[in-house]
């Protein structure tokens, strides 16, 4: 029996069934008649079909929208406890219907024999069959349509909660002036090409105008109009007289930078003497901590030393295990390479445990689920030897085996895997190519985990204890590899922050920032009395690996090293993170072999294993990008793993029977439920007569924004 859902009715609507283009011309606010009946171009038929309320896709849209709306309404001030109880669980609700004059349409694109003939004659590749879902009805016209529930939700929320009915209060993509957005986006793009990241100039610009840029913009227009005004101000401004600066501690949380794009790195710069003339209030002049070899310099004794930040203790047993040495190298939910004997495959770690070997020593055992195409999933594999794994970023993903897949850059869920299995893309191994495309798609994803709390700022900031970044899992309190400067710097994470803010175009934007201490690996000159400084605030794994590498160096009279603090509480965007930091003493013997590693140790030259590792986005050319957000880690895997897959010490997938690809048509979607019952766990089941399209319905951005159900007091964290 299906789950009982409570209907939710949004009575306000600004939807229009038709749009008046001129005094004498009025057009329907929906697909054209030709599109509804089916139009053909170059042998490709495009057809739109209205979806009724009882269609599974319509139900899914309305269920997701109702859940997001209930989560938001539950936070409305003034609600009594009884009223909050009436707003039951998010997934117990469904919109009774879409707002008046809003209609859902399915767009299908199908090839005809003429398309193949045109492709062969003109050497033009025919379009692949696909299916998209669109919601029409916005008063701006048929081009202002919504492609998924997350995109429509801001507009629905405005309709449901704004008594003024002023669309200036709506922050959906179609109520924001598009012309302003395009103009300012182009301006910032041109600026960054010549001057670097826009966010890096925020502090300098605020110093010139003497106020926050948000306030400056209210009376001086958008950024593209600032140029001449800033030049005049800069010439008129008199140099500020240097004075003894106060010591100011870096705050745990700071306001948003004024950015159009996600900044790669935002580090609070320490002013130099050259910056002083344009600073209205001088700040503390701080330089990176000097190496022991320079400690006799009298000038260095007058500089303020940088202080490292204490490490936050683990908040759960999984995090505590990952923070220890010699326990687990790989983590739950991570993508790994695993050996098949003569070849290597791609899999996801779904379980792990410690067991006693014959010597009564603890050793790790992993259970991994191989990635594959949606129609056949290999059974889970247990491995008791970490030598049989490699981190996802240890190697680059190979090109697909099917010839026609080599030129496709689509994500996993937009590929017609049924056609691949049936040989329409040439010869190859569908399981191998499925794992390659799945791993690349996962590499472009991120999922924050374990919400800690929120902060009241000009924007909204949410704090997390961990995050899945691409194929890896990262915790607060551990180091990560960065792309900035030389590419060898690391950041010891103190905070993981999800920021929601409005850009200059008034559109809602999102970013993930990591706050922590920035370090650089530095060698110490061989002189009498020079010993590496002790930093008690380094993570245990980082400190033990450093001691190991220094023991190798001192045995051969080579230079010892230490992690030099460059900047405490630096702020870095997730796009600037290459990936996890790994111990050289643990991973190098696996990557290079025990004999080669032993030879390097005897020479006293144990390199940083990060030099042989890739970074997130390297395999897809999407470096420095935030990526796609998923609320649940399993959703990032899509149908590359069985629907019954769970992560952690729970049930292992049992139903791994192959599905006949001839029974499925079109590209596959990620884990968006179509028909839901009490036994399916809320995830889509593949059945013989069910068609699944490629429209990915992802409400991650907005649902995370309004999901404030379980929030701890951040001050107590």
XYZ file of C-alpha atoms in Angstrom:
717
model
C 0.000 0.000 0.000
C 1.342 3.400 -0.945
C 2.156 6.016 1.625
C -0.652 8.416 2.603
C 0.186 12.009 1.704
C -1.582 15.174 2.818
C -2.573 17.628 0.076
C -1.187 21.152 0.240
C -2.870 23.892 -1.798
C -1.146 27.147 -2.795
C -4.020 29.413 -3.783
C -2.072 32.479 -4.854
C -0.805 32.417 -8.422
C 0.660 34.826 -10.941
C 0.504 32.228 -13.719
C -0.699 33.279 -17.145
C -2.267 30.974 -19.710
C -1.553 33.507 -22.463
C 0.745 36.498 -22.973
C -0.128 39.693 -24.834
C 2.798 40.559 -27.093
C 1.160 43.692 -28.529
C -2.192 45.472 -28.655
C -3.416 43.026 -31.286
C -1.340 39.881 -30.698
C -1.693 37.357 -27.900
C 0.205 34.053 -27.652
C -0.296 30.946 -25.526
C 2.039 30.647 -22.544
C 2.953 27.053 -23.357
C 4.710 25.096 -26.131
C 3.603 26.043 -29.632
C 1.012 24.033 -31.546
C 3.761 22.687 -33.788
C 5.689 21.509 -30.731
C 2.601 19.875 -29.237
C 1.843 17.978 -32.443
C 5.486 17.179 -33.146
C 7.907 19.173 -35.284
C 10.692 17.574 -37.338
C 14.046 19.103 -38.299
C 16.922 17.168 -39.904
C 15.043 13.974 -39.186
C 14.758 14.678 -35.435
C 11.210 14.868 -34.030
C 10.611 17.203 -31.074
C 7.285 16.752 -29.322
C 5.782 18.252 -26.160
C 3.082 16.520 -24.134
C 1.123 17.881 -21.172
C 1.494 15.751 -18.037
C -1.670 15.247 -16.009
C -1.715 15.352 -12.204
C -1.789 11.555 -11.953
C 1.419 11.181 -13.991
C 4.337 9.859 -11.847
C 6.575 12.782 -12.801
C 3.890 15.304 -11.825
C 3.466 13.541 -8.483
C 7.205 13.598 -7.903
C 7.499 17.318 -8.644
C 4.597 18.146 -6.340
C 5.895 15.901 -3.567
C 9.314 17.553 -3.608
C 7.859 21.068 -3.769
C 5.504 20.353 -0.862
C 8.321 18.923 1.243
C 10.512 21.978 0.691
C 7.584 24.307 1.394
C 6.667 22.550 4.641
C 10.270 22.718 5.843
C 10.233 26.457 5.226
C 6.811 27.073 6.805
C 7.829 25.134 9.908
C 10.448 27.827 10.594
C 7.958 30.691 10.318
C 8.056 32.840 13.516
C 5.054 32.744 15.818
C 3.985 29.149 15.209
C 2.769 27.282 18.265
C 3.950 23.774 19.065
C 0.567 22.397 17.977
C 0.862 24.175 14.636
C 4.360 22.801 14.169
C 3.084 19.284 14.892
C 0.382 19.757 12.265
C 3.163 20.348 9.744
C 4.184 16.718 9.790
C 7.235 15.163 8.197
C 8.360 16.739 4.919
C 7.653 13.630 2.823
C 4.065 13.315 4.130
C 2.877 16.191 1.925
C 2.101 16.763 -1.745
C 0.823 19.783 -3.647
C -2.823 19.203 -4.543
C -2.075 20.878 -7.863
C 0.328 23.370 -9.353
C -0.582 27.065 -8.914
C -3.271 28.179 -11.343
C -2.135 28.371 -15.000
C 1.141 26.532 -14.275
C 1.365 23.343 -16.354
C 3.957 20.562 -16.583
C 5.098 19.368 -20.019
C 7.311 16.535 -21.197
C 9.653 17.266 -24.099
C 10.830 14.197 -26.008
C 13.334 14.186 -28.836
C 13.337 11.120 -31.093
C 15.393 10.238 -34.162
C 13.810 9.007 -37.396
C 15.451 6.994 -40.204
C 15.890 10.315 -41.982
C 18.079 11.527 -39.106
C 20.483 8.591 -39.579
C 20.503 9.160 -43.340
C 21.223 12.864 -42.837
C 23.999 11.978 -40.416
C 25.661 9.635 -42.916
C 25.323 11.989 -45.901
C 26.287 15.214 -44.202
C 28.732 13.655 -41.736
C 26.742 15.268 -38.939
C 26.040 13.137 -35.885
C 22.326 12.756 -35.260
C 21.007 13.947 -31.902
C 20.608 11.310 -29.210
C 17.080 10.529 -27.957
C 16.283 12.356 -24.740
C 13.472 13.460 -22.456
C 13.120 16.703 -20.479
C 10.472 18.088 -18.145
C 9.437 21.771 -18.112
C 6.951 23.796 -16.046
C 5.240 26.583 -18.015
C 3.125 29.484 -16.729
C 5.492 32.242 -15.566
C 4.056 35.658 -16.565
C 7.261 36.517 -18.442
C 6.251 34.120 -21.210
C 6.911 30.603 -22.511
C 10.680 31.074 -22.579
C 10.614 31.602 -18.793
C 10.062 27.969 -17.896
C 11.379 25.936 -14.944
C 13.382 22.740 -15.472
C 13.117 21.129 -12.012
C 11.441 21.565 -8.591
C 14.504 23.262 -7.076
C 14.383 25.943 -9.770
C 10.636 26.578 -9.280
C 10.641 26.466 -5.471
C 11.800 30.105 -4.869
C 8.862 31.286 -6.956
C 6.439 28.933 -5.182
C 7.709 30.112 -1.790
C 7.097 33.722 -2.833
C 3.561 32.884 -3.953
C 2.818 31.099 -0.685
C 4.286 33.603 1.785
C 4.430 37.122 0.299
C 1.208 39.003 1.081
C 2.328 42.021 -0.963
C 2.365 39.983 -4.202
C 5.273 42.164 -5.330
C 7.456 40.080 -7.653
C 10.422 42.260 -6.709
C 10.510 40.153 -3.528
C 10.880 36.928 -5.518
C 14.407 35.682 -6.117
C 13.683 33.005 -8.698
C 15.728 33.078 -11.908
C 12.933 34.625 -14.000
C 11.843 37.385 -11.613
C 15.408 38.733 -11.410
C 16.204 41.222 -14.240
C 18.143 39.135 -16.749
C 19.702 42.085 -18.554
C 21.393 43.323 -15.378
C 22.725 39.863 -14.631
C 24.220 39.370 -18.095
C 25.819 42.825 -18.169
C 27.377 42.546 -14.725
C 28.505 38.936 -15.240
C 30.382 39.976 -18.385
C 31.948 42.913 -16.536
C 33.211 40.736 -13.694
C 34.480 38.090 -16.133
C 36.511 40.734 -17.987
C 37.786 42.143 -14.671
C 38.996 38.774 -13.454
C 40.915 38.084 -16.663
C 43.047 41.182 -16.082
C 43.044 41.529 -12.296
C 42.484 38.112 -10.750
C 39.514 36.904 -8.646
C 36.913 39.587 -7.945
C 36.798 38.615 -4.272
C 40.500 39.429 -3.834
C 39.719 43.087 -4.589
C 36.861 43.442 -2.112
C 39.031 44.687 0.756
C 40.912 47.153 -1.447
C 37.728 48.586 -2.943
C 36.131 48.992 0.479
C 39.263 50.780 1.686
C 38.972 53.259 -1.188
C 35.259 54.016 -0.802
C 35.361 53.890 2.994
C 32.302 51.633 3.342
C 30.971 48.180 2.583
C 30.443 47.538 -1.118
C 26.802 46.581 -0.532
C 26.135 50.083 0.798
C 28.214 51.700 -1.955
C 26.231 49.865 -4.619
C 22.885 51.224 -3.382
C 23.787 54.796 -4.329
C 26.393 54.224 -7.053
C 24.912 51.543 -9.271
C 26.276 48.106 -10.232
C 30.016 47.287 -10.467
C 30.253 48.139 -14.166
C 29.569 51.787 -13.287
C 32.177 52.107 -10.539
C 35.315 52.645 -12.613
C 35.489 56.449 -12.980
C 34.105 57.070 -9.491
C 36.784 54.876 -7.911
C 39.538 56.610 -9.906
C 38.393 60.006 -8.632
C 38.139 58.795 -5.054
C 41.583 57.208 -5.178
C 43.203 60.455 -6.378
C 41.411 62.564 -3.761
C 42.134 60.275 -0.836
C 45.055 61.428 1.320
C 47.539 58.862 2.679
C 46.670 57.701 6.148
C 49.316 58.262 8.802
C 50.798 54.958 9.997
C 50.178 54.169 13.614
C 50.794 51.274 15.984
C 48.216 48.686 14.973
C 46.147 46.783 17.504
C 46.269 43.007 17.568
C 42.998 41.657 16.258
C 42.047 38.000 16.382
C 40.596 36.528 13.205
C 36.866 35.789 13.739
C 35.476 32.305 13.280
C 32.890 33.584 10.819
C 32.932 36.539 8.473
C 30.468 38.093 6.078
C 30.192 37.209 2.442
C 32.547 38.540 -0.164
C 30.930 40.507 -2.969
C 31.332 37.989 -5.756
C 29.519 37.087 -8.916
C 31.315 33.772 -9.179
C 32.541 31.321 -6.622
C 35.948 32.610 -5.516
C 38.842 30.206 -5.785
C 40.552 31.547 -2.643
C 39.667 34.303 -0.210
C 42.510 34.850 2.251
C 42.518 37.804 4.612
C 45.579 39.717 3.385
C 48.017 41.267 5.825
C 48.681 44.863 4.745
C 52.175 45.954 3.782
C 53.644 49.419 3.941
C 52.580 49.955 0.330
C 48.951 49.368 1.276
C 48.975 51.810 4.197
C 48.188 55.055 2.279
C 44.806 53.785 1.129
C 43.761 52.164 4.409
C 41.290 54.235 6.452
C 42.099 52.191 9.571
C 45.514 50.503 9.699
C 45.500 46.828 10.583
C 48.059 44.626 12.211
C 51.104 44.084 10.000
C 51.884 40.385 10.200
C 54.312 38.334 8.150
C 54.585 34.547 7.921
C 56.351 32.970 10.860
C 60.145 33.026 10.331
C 62.151 29.852 9.980
C 64.586 29.013 12.800
C 67.501 30.009 10.555
C 66.281 33.615 10.575
C 65.470 33.811 14.276
C 68.630 35.811 15.025
C 67.502 38.689 12.817
C 66.698 41.614 15.211
C 63.937 42.818 12.903
C 62.122 39.496 13.024
C 61.815 39.766 16.823
C 59.640 42.877 16.423
C 57.126 41.163 14.148
C 53.993 39.603 15.552
C 54.131 35.786 15.294
C 51.266 33.913 13.708
C 49.353 31.640 16.060
C 47.986 28.308 14.877
C 44.393 27.348 15.628
C 43.585 24.467 18.003
C 42.182 21.356 16.336
C 38.501 20.648 16.921
C 38.024 17.186 18.508
C 36.146 14.472 16.559
C 32.382 14.495 17.015
C 31.660 10.853 16.142
C 33.350 7.465 16.078
C 33.775 7.415 12.284
C 35.567 10.761 12.327
C 37.716 9.640 15.259
C 38.754 6.490 13.369
C 39.683 8.519 10.271
C 41.795 10.863 12.413
C 43.962 8.047 13.815
C 47.124 6.633 12.331
C 47.320 3.093 10.971
C 43.594 2.390 11.100
C 41.674 3.065 7.879
C 43.177 4.504 4.710
C 39.853 4.579 2.842
C 36.542 5.964 4.027
C 32.851 5.171 3.783
C 31.271 6.519 0.620
C 34.565 7.126 -1.200
C 35.300 6.141 -4.787
C 38.344 3.884 -5.133
C 40.190 1.846 -7.705
C 40.197 -1.865 -6.822
C 42.101 -4.731 -8.341
C 40.317 -7.355 -10.425
C 43.497 -9.431 -10.731
C 44.824 -8.477 -14.153
C 42.912 -5.195 -14.401
C 41.531 -2.451 -12.168
C 37.951 -1.359 -11.651
C 36.094 1.491 -9.915
C 33.964 0.982 -6.824
C 32.448 2.711 -3.792
C 33.375 1.822 -0.216
C 30.065 0.870 1.425
C 31.316 -0.773 4.628
C 34.476 -1.356 6.645
C 35.558 -2.930 9.911
C 38.625 -4.030 11.862
C 39.375 -7.702 12.410
C 42.129 -9.635 14.212
C 44.641 -11.396 12.012
C 46.645 -14.480 12.991
C 49.012 -12.281 14.983
C 46.038 -10.785 16.843
C 46.677 -7.402 15.239
C 43.913 -5.141 13.991
C 43.586 -5.084 10.211
C 40.974 -3.329 8.040
C 38.400 -5.149 5.956
C 36.468 -3.242 3.278
C 33.271 -3.984 1.407
C 33.027 -2.171 -1.913
C 30.282 -1.987 -4.535
C 31.635 -1.875 -8.107
C 30.224 0.894 -10.303
C 28.444 -0.148 -13.466
C 25.695 0.693 -15.959
C 22.085 0.577 -14.658
C 21.141 -2.844 -16.077
C 23.650 -5.120 -14.385
C 25.418 -4.551 -11.069
C 28.218 -6.873 -9.940
C 27.871 -8.148 -6.362
C 29.742 -6.389 -3.531
C 33.367 -7.400 -2.973
C 35.186 -7.848 0.341
C 38.907 -7.085 0.504
C 41.279 -7.454 3.446
C 44.351 -5.905 1.870
C 44.666 -2.160 1.297
C 47.276 -2.902 -1.370
C 44.331 -3.927 -3.550
C 42.963 -0.389 -3.545
C 44.094 2.974 -4.871
C 42.532 6.362 -4.077
C 40.326 7.727 -6.855
C 42.750 10.616 -7.388
C 45.804 8.343 -7.635
C 45.174 7.694 -11.326
C 43.443 9.426 -14.211
C 40.250 7.932 -15.607
C 40.816 6.225 -18.985
C 38.817 6.969 -22.122
C 35.683 4.852 -22.684
C 35.999 1.610 -24.611
C 32.999 2.290 -26.876
C 34.132 4.407 -29.810
C 31.003 6.606 -29.876
C 31.270 7.348 -26.149
C 34.763 8.807 -26.396
C 33.493 12.173 -27.669
C 30.581 12.455 -25.209
C 30.974 14.725 -22.193
C 27.507 14.086 -20.756
C 27.100 12.984 -17.130
C 26.273 9.376 -16.333
C 22.518 9.877 -16.001
C 22.149 11.457 -19.462
C 23.569 8.520 -21.413
C 21.267 5.979 -23.028
C 22.807 2.918 -21.398
C 20.221 0.644 -22.977
C 21.539 1.671 -26.402
C 25.119 1.183 -25.172
C 24.378 -2.359 -24.018
C 22.645 -3.159 -27.314
C 25.768 -2.101 -29.222
C 24.518 1.153 -30.757
C 27.683 2.954 -29.597
C 30.104 0.437 -31.046
C 31.949 -2.408 -29.408
C 33.148 -2.197 -25.818
C 32.492 -3.171 -22.209
C 29.361 -1.427 -20.899
C 30.247 -2.196 -17.280
C 33.682 -0.591 -17.601
C 32.360 2.472 -19.416
C 29.517 2.782 -16.925
C 32.013 2.882 -14.065
C 34.140 5.509 -15.840
C 31.224 7.859 -16.488
C 29.823 7.291 -12.982
C 33.160 8.087 -11.321
C 33.560 11.281 -13.366
C 30.050 12.392 -12.442
C 30.708 11.701 -8.759
C 33.969 13.652 -9.053
C 31.904 16.739 -9.918
C 29.585 16.381 -6.922
C 29.634 17.446 -3.282
C 27.501 16.614 -0.239
C 27.870 18.367 3.141
C 27.405 15.997 6.095
C 26.496 16.447 9.781
C 24.987 19.908 10.176
C 26.400 21.681 13.235
C 24.502 24.960 13.208
C 23.808 28.262 11.509
C 25.019 31.824 11.907
C 23.107 35.073 11.548
C 24.981 37.135 8.984
C 24.018 39.399 6.064
C 23.721 36.051 4.277
C 22.946 32.669 5.771
C 25.847 30.438 6.737
C 25.520 26.807 7.716
C 28.308 24.884 9.418
C 29.085 21.215 8.816
C 31.402 18.649 10.354
C 32.320 17.023 7.038
C 31.780 17.033 3.309
C 31.985 14.613 0.406
C 34.097 16.432 -2.165
C 34.088 14.513 -5.425
C 35.193 10.953 -4.740
C 36.532 11.651 -1.230
C 35.259 12.339 2.282
C 36.754 15.226 4.251
C 36.367 16.070 7.947
C 36.832 19.191 10.053
C 40.186 18.951 11.829
C 42.192 17.371 9.009
C 44.402 18.702 6.195
C 43.493 19.013 2.512
C 45.661 19.680 -0.554
C 45.201 23.023 -2.344
C 45.648 24.433 -5.843
C 46.824 27.871 -4.715
C 50.328 29.355 -4.871
C 52.802 26.523 -5.609
C 50.139 23.833 -5.372
C 51.959 22.194 -2.447
C 50.201 24.092 0.340
C 47.717 22.445 2.692
C 44.828 23.747 4.781
C 44.012 22.249 8.191
C 40.244 22.663 8.291
C 38.641 24.455 11.213
C 35.224 25.082 9.650
C 33.188 23.920 6.656
C 30.727 26.658 5.722
C 27.867 26.632 3.245
C 26.979 30.210 2.274
C 23.779 31.456 0.641
C 23.931 35.041 -0.572
C 22.617 37.349 -3.248
C 24.876 38.392 -6.087
C 24.887 41.877 -7.613
C 22.120 40.685 -9.949
C 19.997 39.858 -6.854
C 20.049 36.167 -7.727
C 20.495 33.693 -4.892
C 23.961 32.114 -4.969
C 25.675 29.359 -3.005
C 29.267 28.575 -2.131
C 31.178 26.157 0.071
C 34.131 27.628 1.934
C 36.700 25.951 4.142
C 38.267 27.981 6.942
C 41.517 26.817 8.474
C 45.247 27.305 8.925
C 47.294 27.520 5.733
C 50.670 25.706 5.803
C 53.635 25.248 3.494
C 56.195 22.412 3.700
C 59.526 24.123 4.425
C 63.064 22.784 4.796
C 65.380 24.031 7.542
C 69.032 24.911 6.741
C 71.525 22.519 8.319
C 73.086 24.619 11.058
C 73.908 24.032 14.705
C 70.828 24.382 16.902
C 68.328 24.308 14.053
C 65.529 21.921 14.956
C 61.996 21.815 13.557
C 59.614 23.900 15.691
C 56.919 22.028 17.562
C 53.325 22.849 16.627
C 50.864 21.160 19.017
C 47.936 22.101 16.766
C 48.851 19.876 13.847
C 46.602 16.830 13.307
C 48.112 13.582 14.579
C 48.487 11.979 11.139
C 50.193 15.095 9.766
C 52.565 15.306 12.731
C 53.494 11.607 12.707
C 54.158 11.640 8.969
C 56.384 14.711 9.372
C 58.374 13.005 12.146
C 58.832 9.926 9.951
C 60.136 11.952 7.003
C 62.465 13.933 9.274
C 63.905 10.729 10.737
C 64.834 9.649 7.240
C 66.403 13.066 6.566
C 68.487 13.190 9.760
C 69.851 9.666 9.216
C 71.467 10.874 5.991
C 72.330 14.414 7.168
C 69.679 15.901 4.865
C 67.658 18.988 5.700
C 64.764 18.394 8.094
C 61.464 20.079 7.401
C 58.431 21.509 9.155
C 54.986 22.830 8.283
C 55.319 26.611 8.225
C 52.181 28.542 9.103
C 51.396 31.023 6.327
C 47.984 32.234 7.415
C 45.722 31.326 10.356
C 42.020 30.937 9.606
C 42.388 31.444 5.863
C 39.199 31.087 3.827
C 39.316 28.868 0.738
C 36.572 27.902 -1.696
C 35.873 24.202 -2.231
C 36.898 24.645 -5.865
C 40.449 25.419 -4.729
C 40.767 22.055 -2.936
C 42.579 19.284 -4.806
C 41.557 16.583 -2.370
C 42.466 14.755 0.816
C 45.974 14.861 2.210
C 47.534 11.371 2.524
C 50.496 10.207 4.608
C 53.558 9.637 2.465
C 54.761 6.833 4.753
C 51.478 4.948 4.165
C 50.519 5.594 0.555
C 53.914 5.908 -1.184
C 54.852 2.240 -0.565
C 51.534 1.252 -2.174
C 51.886 3.540 -5.194
C 55.622 3.055 -5.829
C 56.243 -0.355 -4.316
C 58.003 -1.297 -1.087
C 61.454 -1.617 -2.678
C 61.399 1.847 -4.296
C 60.077 3.400 -1.095
C 62.776 1.715 1.012
C 65.394 3.061 -1.368
C 64.010 6.599 -0.994
C 64.071 6.241 2.786
C 67.712 5.150 2.769
C 68.542 8.257 0.734
C 66.666 10.417 3.244
C 64.385 11.749 0.524
C 60.786 10.731 1.267
C 58.727 12.952 -1.034
C 55.217 14.232 -0.453
C 52.843 11.665 -1.946
C 50.633 14.541 -3.099
C 53.084 15.172 -5.945
C 51.864 11.914 -7.532
C 48.161 12.574 -6.949
C 45.563 14.222 -9.178
C 43.101 16.867 -8.033
C 39.325 16.935 -8.080
C 38.126 17.962 -11.533
C 41.356 17.007 -13.323
C 39.705 14.065 -15.096
C 36.871 16.226 -16.466
C 38.617 19.579 -16.896
C 36.381 21.192 -14.245
C 39.046 22.380 -11.802
C 38.208 25.315 -9.508
C 34.466 24.674 -9.857
C 32.044 24.073 -7.006
C 30.187 21.234 -8.736
C 26.713 19.758 -8.270
C 25.231 19.396 -4.824
C 23.426 16.275 -3.593
C 21.621 16.080 -0.256
C 22.426 12.387 0.087
C 25.688 10.714 -0.882
C 23.820 7.819 -2.496
C 22.092 10.262 -4.851
C 25.497 11.213 -6.262
C 26.018 7.570 -7.310
C 22.756 7.532 -9.271
C 21.953 4.175 -10.814
C 25.607 3.171 -11.009
C 24.990 1.099 -7.840
C 21.968 -1.073 -6.911
C 18.956 0.720 -5.468
C 19.322 -1.256 -2.215
C 22.860 0.026 -1.611
C 23.491 1.537 1.820
C 26.632 3.105 3.238
C 27.844 1.956 6.628
C 27.315 -1.071 8.870
C 23.853 -1.869 7.457
C 22.338 -4.274 4.974
C 24.485 -5.021 1.923
C 22.715 -5.028 -1.479
C 21.068 -8.343 -2.247
C 19.069 -7.704 -5.445
C 21.755 -7.471 -8.110
C 19.945 -9.380 -10.838
C 20.517 -7.988 -14.352
C 17.732 -6.074 -16.092
C 17.037 -6.519 -19.789
C 18.077 -3.190 -21.391
C 15.548 -3.794 -24.173
C 12.822 -3.116 -21.607
C 14.216 0.321 -20.811
C 14.263 3.302 -23.154
C 16.232 6.532 -23.079
C 18.831 7.936 -20.722
C 18.705 7.152 -17.042
C 18.040 9.584 -14.236
C 19.738 9.778 -10.870
C 17.954 8.463 -7.796
C 14.735 10.391 -8.182
C 11.771 8.320 -7.001
C 8.950 7.895 -9.487
C 6.692 5.492 -7.589
C 7.209 5.370 -3.872
C 5.996 2.842 -1.318
C 6.942 1.735 2.124
C 9.504 -0.812 0.934
C 11.476 1.078 -1.707
C 13.306 3.377 0.686
C 12.248 6.421 -1.292
C 14.424 5.533 -4.308
C 13.505 4.684 -7.846
C 13.056 1.024 -8.662
C 13.890 -0.276 -12.147
C 11.129 -2.443 -13.510
C 10.434 -4.021 -16.857
C 7.648 -1.695 -17.986
C 8.808 1.576 -16.450
C 10.312 4.355 -18.536
C 12.717 6.741 -16.889
C 13.798 9.951 -18.516
C 16.970 11.947 -18.209
C 15.586 15.004 -16.460
C 17.471 15.230 -13.207
C 15.268 16.652 -10.472
C 17.626 17.898 -7.805
C 16.239 20.036 -5.017
C 19.539 20.024 -3.159
C 20.258 23.745 -3.204
C 16.927 24.943 -1.891
C 16.052 22.032 0.379
C 19.371 22.465 2.176
C 18.670 26.181 2.471
C 15.372 25.668 4.243
C 16.145 22.441 6.129
C 16.652 23.847 9.591
C 15.082 20.997 11.529
C 18.105 19.741 13.436
C 20.360 22.625 14.389
C 22.730 22.631 17.322
C 23.817 25.779 19.054
C 26.969 26.740 17.133
C 28.294 28.648 20.114
C 28.524 25.371 21.959
C 30.276 23.479 19.170
